[in-house]
mmCIF file of C-alpha atoms and ligand atoms in Angstrom:
data_model
loop_
_atom_site.group_PDB
_atom_site.id
_atom_site.type_symbol
_atom_site.label_atom_id
_atom_site.label_comp_id
_atom_site.label_asym_id
_atom_site.label_seq_id
_atom_site.Cartn_x
_atom_site.Cartn_y
_atom_site.Cartn_z
ATOM 1 C CA MET A 177 0.000 0.000 0.000
ATOM 2 C CA LYS A 178 1.476 3.304 -1.092
ATOM 3 C CA ARG A 179 1.929 6.163 1.354
ATOM 4 C CA GLU A 180 4.135 9.222 1.642
ATOM 5 C CA GLY A 181 7.481 8.681 3.401
ATOM 6 C CA VAL A 182 7.548 9.838 7.011
ATOM 7 C CA LEU A 183 10.149 12.306 8.278
ATOM 8 C CA TYR A 184 11.441 11.421 11.727
ATOM 9 C CA VAL A 185 13.398 14.354 13.074
ATOM 10 C CA MET A 186 15.625 13.570 16.052
ATOM 11 C CA SER A 187 17.387 16.193 18.140
ATOM 12 C CA ALA A 188 19.370 16.029 21.353
ATOM 13 C CA PRO A 189 22.270 17.690 23.085
ATOM 14 C CA SER A 190 25.491 16.191 21.816
ATOM 15 C CA GLY A 191 26.346 13.081 23.882
ATOM 16 C CA ALA A 192 22.760 12.065 24.692
ATOM 17 C CA GLY A 193 23.154 8.990 22.482
ATOM 18 C CA LYS A 194 21.004 10.103 19.580
ATOM 19 C CA THR A 195 23.363 8.930 16.828
ATOM 20 C CA THR A 196 23.668 5.427 18.352
ATOM 21 C CA LEU A 197 19.889 5.293 18.764
ATOM 22 C CA CYS A 198 19.391 6.288 15.127
ATOM 23 C CA LYS A 199 21.813 3.562 13.960
ATOM 24 C CA GLU A 200 20.075 0.934 16.086
ATOM 25 C CA ILE A 201 16.598 1.846 14.853
ATOM 26 C CA ILE A 202 17.732 1.723 11.209
ATOM 27 C CA ASP A 203 18.882 -1.869 11.781
ATOM 28 C CA ILE A 204 15.461 -2.723 13.199
ATOM 29 C CA PHE A 205 13.326 -1.064 10.496
ATOM 30 C CA PRO A 206 14.695 -2.099 7.101
ATOM 31 C CA GLY A 207 12.595 0.501 5.259
ATOM 32 C CA LEU A 208 14.041 3.364 7.277
ATOM 33 C CA ARG A 209 16.949 5.415 5.899
ATOM 34 C CA HIS A 210 19.299 7.865 7.514
ATOM 35 C CA SER A 211 19.451 11.254 5.845
ATOM 36 C CA VAL A 212 23.135 12.022 5.276
ATOM 37 C CA SER A 213 23.781 15.689 6.043
ATOM 38 C CA TYR A 214 26.320 18.070 4.564
ATOM 39 C CA THR A 215 28.802 19.630 6.943
ATOM 40 C CA THR A 216 31.864 21.863 7.028
ATOM 41 C CA ARG A 217 33.118 20.006 10.138
ATOM 42 C CA PRO A 218 36.266 17.939 9.538
ATOM 43 C CA PRO A 219 35.684 14.158 9.684
ATOM 44 C CA ARG A 220 36.339 12.353 12.971
ATOM 45 C CA VAL A 221 38.435 9.194 12.997
ATOM 46 C CA GLY A 222 36.406 6.408 11.379
ATOM 47 C CA GLU A 223 33.857 8.683 9.737
ATOM 48 C CA VAL A 224 33.249 8.054 6.056
ATOM 49 C CA HIS A 225 32.308 10.661 3.432
ATOM 50 C CA GLY A 226 28.864 9.867 2.048
ATOM 51 C CA ARG A 227 27.972 7.517 4.895
ATOM 52 C CA ASP A 228 28.254 9.665 8.036
ATOM 53 C CA TYR A 229 28.250 13.067 6.345
ATOM 54 C CA PHE A 230 29.094 14.714 3.076
ATOM 55 C CA PHE A 231 32.155 16.680 4.200
ATOM 56 C CA VAL A 232 32.393 19.866 2.144
ATOM 57 C CA GLU A 233 34.402 23.090 2.143
ATOM 58 C CA HIS A 234 32.831 26.246 3.515
ATOM 59 C CA ALA A 235 32.599 27.789 0.013
ATOM 60 C CA GLU A 236 30.698 24.793 -1.364
ATOM 61 C CA PHE A 237 28.325 24.808 1.589
ATOM 62 C CA SER A 238 27.629 28.530 1.086
ATOM 63 C CA ARG A 239 26.993 27.970 -2.611
ATOM 64 C CA MET A 240 24.491 25.201 -1.842
ATOM 65 C CA ALA A 241 22.736 27.330 0.778
ATOM 66 C CA SER A 242 22.444 30.292 -1.614
ATOM 67 C CA ALA A 243 21.140 28.015 -4.373
ATOM 68 C CA GLY A 244 18.368 26.777 -2.060
ATOM 69 C CA GLU A 245 19.679 23.212 -2.077
ATOM 70 C CA PHE A 246 19.052 22.710 1.641
ATOM 71 C CA ALA A 247 15.712 21.874 3.260
ATOM 72 C CA GLU A 248 17.252 23.404 6.374
ATOM 73 C CA TRP A 249 20.695 24.394 7.510
ATOM 74 C CA ALA A 250 22.262 25.824 10.640
ATOM 75 C CA GLU A 251 25.484 26.647 12.412
ATOM 76 C CA VAL A 252 26.033 24.182 15.245
ATOM 77 C CA HIS A 253 29.025 24.289 17.626
ATOM 78 C CA GLY A 254 30.885 26.522 15.142
ATOM 79 C CA ASN A 255 30.338 24.379 12.017
ATOM 80 C CA LEU A 256 27.681 24.420 9.295
ATOM 81 C CA TYR A 257 25.288 21.515 8.798
ATOM 82 C CA GLY A 258 22.487 21.086 6.270
ATOM 83 C CA THR A 259 19.936 18.598 4.923
ATOM 84 C CA SER A 260 19.598 18.102 1.182
ATOM 85 C CA LEU A 261 16.201 19.266 -0.060
ATOM 86 C CA GLU A 262 16.308 16.870 -2.994
ATOM 87 C CA THR A 263 16.895 13.763 -0.815
ATOM 88 C CA LEU A 264 14.089 14.802 1.456
ATOM 89 C CA LYS A 265 11.593 15.418 -1.351
ATOM 90 C CA GLU A 266 12.515 12.228 -3.222
ATOM 91 C CA SER A 267 12.216 10.035 -0.141
ATOM 92 C CA ARG A 268 8.808 11.437 0.713
ATOM 93 C CA ALA A 269 7.546 10.957 -2.824
ATOM 94 C CA GLN A 270 8.884 7.384 -2.994
ATOM 95 C CA GLY A 271 7.348 6.434 0.359
ATOM 96 C CA ILE A 272 10.753 6.001 2.037
ATOM 97 C CA ASP A 273 10.818 6.855 5.737
ATOM 98 C CA LEU A 274 13.761 9.076 6.626
ATOM 99 C CA ILE A 275 15.408 9.661 9.969
ATOM 100 C CA LEU A 276 17.160 12.991 10.397
ATOM 101 C CA ASP A 277 19.700 13.549 13.145
ATOM 102 C CA ILE A 278 19.706 17.348 13.293
ATOM 103 C CA ASP A 279 19.833 20.195 15.800
ATOM 104 C CA CYS A 280 16.865 22.207 17.136
ATOM 105 C CA GLN A 281 17.353 25.170 14.782
ATOM 106 C CA GLY A 282 17.121 22.846 11.783
ATOM 107 C CA ALA A 283 14.181 20.949 13.270
ATOM 108 C CA ARG A 284 12.278 24.217 13.714
ATOM 109 C CA GLN A 285 12.916 25.160 10.075
ATOM 110 C CA LEU A 286 11.556 21.799 8.900
ATOM 111 C CA LYS A 287 8.497 22.061 11.127
ATOM 112 C CA GLY A 288 7.658 25.395 9.513
ATOM 113 C CA ARG A 289 8.222 24.074 6.011
ATOM 114 C CA PHE A 290 6.903 20.472 5.836
ATOM 115 C CA GLU A 291 3.764 18.838 7.163
ATOM 116 C CA GLY A 292 3.479 15.477 8.878
ATOM 117 C CA GLY A 293 6.996 15.237 10.355
ATOM 118 C CA VAL A 294 7.524 13.498 13.681
ATOM 119 C CA TYR A 295 9.750 15.401 16.118
ATOM 120 C CA ILE A 296 11.604 13.373 18.739
ATOM 121 C CA PHE A 297 13.917 14.789 21.401
ATOM 122 C CA VAL A 298 16.469 12.593 23.176
ATOM 123 C CA LEU A 299 17.522 13.648 26.662
ATOM 124 C CA PRO A 300 20.350 12.314 28.815
ATOM 125 C CA PRO A 301 19.298 11.351 32.366
ATOM 126 C CA SER A 302 21.299 14.335 33.747
ATOM 127 C CA ILE A 303 23.905 16.947 32.778
ATOM 128 C CA ALA A 304 26.511 15.085 34.869
ATOM 129 C CA GLU A 305 25.879 11.927 32.846
ATOM 130 C CA LEU A 306 26.074 13.933 29.617
ATOM 131 C CA ARG A 307 29.518 15.210 30.609
ATOM 132 C CA ARG A 308 30.640 11.694 31.541
ATOM 133 C CA ARG A 309 29.556 10.377 28.134
ATOM 134 C CA LEU A 310 31.281 13.202 26.251
ATOM 135 C CA ASP A 311 34.499 12.677 28.258
ATOM 136 C CA ASN A 312 34.400 8.933 27.550
ATOM 137 C CA ARG A 313 33.871 9.488 23.851
ATOM 138 C CA SER A 314 37.303 11.183 23.754
ATOM 139 C CA SER A 315 36.930 11.917 20.045
ATOM 140 C CA ASP A 316 36.660 15.659 20.752
ATOM 141 C CA ALA A 317 39.149 18.121 22.254
ATOM 142 C CA PRO A 318 38.421 19.346 25.853
ATOM 143 C CA GLU A 319 37.408 22.829 24.625
ATOM 144 C CA VAL A 320 34.974 21.237 22.150
ATOM 145 C CA ILE A 321 33.438 19.173 24.971
ATOM 146 C CA GLU A 322 33.134 22.313 27.108
ATOM 147 C CA ARG A 323 31.358 24.177 24.303
ATOM 148 C CA ARG A 324 28.949 21.269 23.820
ATOM 149 C CA ILE A 325 28.113 21.140 27.553
ATOM 150 C CA ASN A 326 27.514 24.901 27.570
ATOM 151 C CA ASN A 327 25.182 24.599 24.585
ATOM 152 C CA ALA A 328 23.258 21.684 26.138
ATOM 153 C CA ALA A 329 21.160 23.789 28.542
ATOM 154 C CA GLY A 330 19.812 25.938 25.699
ATOM 155 C CA GLU A 331 19.085 22.901 23.542
ATOM 156 C CA ILE A 332 17.251 21.089 26.352
ATOM 157 C CA LYS A 333 14.843 24.039 26.669
ATOM 158 C CA GLU A 334 13.696 23.278 23.119
ATOM 159 C CA ALA A 335 12.486 19.788 24.086
ATOM 160 C CA ARG A 336 9.054 21.167 25.038
ATOM 161 C CA TRP A 337 7.849 21.697 21.473
ATOM 162 C CA TYR A 338 8.817 18.233 20.189
ATOM 163 C CA ASP A 339 6.162 15.506 19.773
ATOM 164 C CA TYR A 340 8.041 12.921 21.842
ATOM 165 C CA ILE A 341 10.791 12.931 24.469
ATOM 166 C CA ILE A 342 12.960 9.884 25.073
ATOM 167 C CA VAL A 343 15.194 9.867 28.148
ATOM 168 C CA ASN A 344 18.186 7.762 27.215
ATOM 169 C CA ASP A 345 19.155 6.307 30.566
ATOM 170 C CA LYS A 346 19.085 2.600 29.776
ATOM 171 C CA PHE A 347 19.846 2.230 26.077
ATOM 172 C CA SER A 348 17.658 -0.863 25.527
ATOM 173 C CA GLU A 349 14.658 0.966 27.013
ATOM 174 C CA ALA A 350 15.293 4.027 24.864
ATOM 175 C CA VAL A 351 15.361 1.764 21.787
ATOM 176 C CA GLU A 352 12.016 0.204 22.813
ATOM 177 C CA GLN A 353 10.503 3.658 23.235
ATOM 178 C CA LEU A 354 11.746 4.842 19.874
ATOM 179 C CA LYS A 355 10.469 1.654 18.227
ATOM 180 C CA SER A 356 7.041 2.272 19.760
ATOM 181 C CA VAL A 357 6.968 5.815 18.411
ATOM 182 C CA LEU A 358 7.776 4.641 14.892
ATOM 183 C CA ILE A 359 5.227 1.832 14.972
ATOM 184 C CA ALA A 360 2.491 4.137 16.281
ATOM 185 C CA GLU A 361 3.278 6.797 13.688
ATOM 186 C CA GLN A 362 3.128 4.244 10.874
ATOM 187 C CA CYS A 363 -0.423 3.361 12.002
ATOM 188 C CA ARG A 364 -1.586 6.978 12.084
ATOM 189 C CA ALA A 365 -4.922 7.091 10.253
ATOM 190 C CA LEU A 366 -4.047 10.211 8.275
ATOM 191 C CA ARG A 367 -1.040 8.497 6.714
ATOM 192 C CA LEU A 368 -3.027 5.424 5.706
ATOM 193 C CA ILE A 369 -6.407 6.689 4.533
ATOM 194 C CA GLN A 370 -5.340 7.506 0.989
ATOM 195 C CA GLY A 371 -3.748 4.095 0.380
ATOM 196 C CA LEU A 372 -6.606 2.240 2.045
ATOM 197 C CA SER A 373 -9.190 4.030 -0.075
ATOM 198 C CA THR A 374 -8.034 1.935 -3.051
ATOM 199 C CA ILE A 375 -9.071 -1.209 -1.116
ATOM 200 C CA PHE A 376 -11.971 -0.066 1.062
ATOM 201 C CA ASP A 377 -14.732 2.458 0.787
ATOM 202 C CA ILE A 378 -13.211 4.406 3.640
HETATM 203 P P1 5GP B 502 28.283 16.140 15.189
HETATM 204 O O1 5GP B 502 29.296 17.121 14.741
HETATM 205 O O2 5GP B 502 28.496 15.715 16.627
HETATM 206 O O3 5GP B 502 28.134 14.978 14.249
HETATM 207 O O4 5GP B 502 26.874 16.901 15.162
HETATM 208 C C1 5GP B 502 26.701 18.083 15.862
HETATM 209 C C2 5GP B 502 25.262 18.509 15.819
HETATM 210 O O5 5GP B 502 24.875 18.855 14.481
HETATM 211 C C3 5GP B 502 24.273 17.428 16.265
HETATM 212 O O6 5GP B 502 23.340 18.036 17.145
HETATM 213 C C4 5GP B 502 23.617 17.013 14.990
HETATM 214 O O7 5GP B 502 22.317 16.553 15.225
HETATM 215 C C5 5GP B 502 23.618 18.311 14.222
HETATM 216 N N1 5GP B 502 23.424 18.094 12.788
HETATM 217 C C6 5GP B 502 23.890 17.080 12.024
HETATM 218 N N2 5GP B 502 23.460 17.190 10.769
HETATM 219 C C7 5GP B 502 22.676 18.297 10.730
HETATM 220 C C8 5GP B 502 21.923 18.938 9.687
HETATM 221 O O8 5GP B 502 21.870 18.511 8.538
HETATM 222 N N3 5GP B 502 21.253 20.057 10.042
HETATM 223 C C9 5GP B 502 21.269 20.571 11.301
HETATM 224 N N4 5GP B 502 20.537 21.659 11.532
HETATM 225 N N5 5GP B 502 21.955 19.991 12.301
HETATM 226 C C10 5GP B 502 22.651 18.871 12.011
#
């Protein structure tokens, strides 16, 4: 049964575990794809161009932004990040569900621009735990970690306008909660009526 692809927009302060959650949920739902963002941030060890991000120069990013090639874009922790408008439109039209791992500024832009998106905010159990996770990750310099902790309080305030909040204390429970959100959203009547009307007089 044909339906429009759903946009799942996930935000969280850096270190809350959002990226790991996104990866896990993509393994569980084979039809779900991760939207690969563009960024001016240099790659971290192990990150692959085209899989984790499209790593581009500042000039190229600016050109794309001016040409209207982004569905949203924002400056986050001193780097630029953006979502390709074409990928987003194509996925929706082809009925492919997309999961976007983006910051609150970008999420707000999408909410104002597209209908039917599902907005999910991932919280750490506490700021102390967030710091512990960022320290353990050790892929970022201490000043980068400090900047991310300082930004966290502002980001957490944004959680109130999202559709769902998942507190990532125990990872397996957070995965179950996210799974439940996706399953419920796939059953939403509004998404199904059009497809069902070819089968039933509904
Ligand atoms: P990181 O550099 O740790 O991969 O990501 C830093 C922040 O940028 C995260 O909050 C992540 O969700 C956000 N981000 C990643 N891609 C995008 C994007 O395309 N647009 C926006 N607005 N934020 C993004």
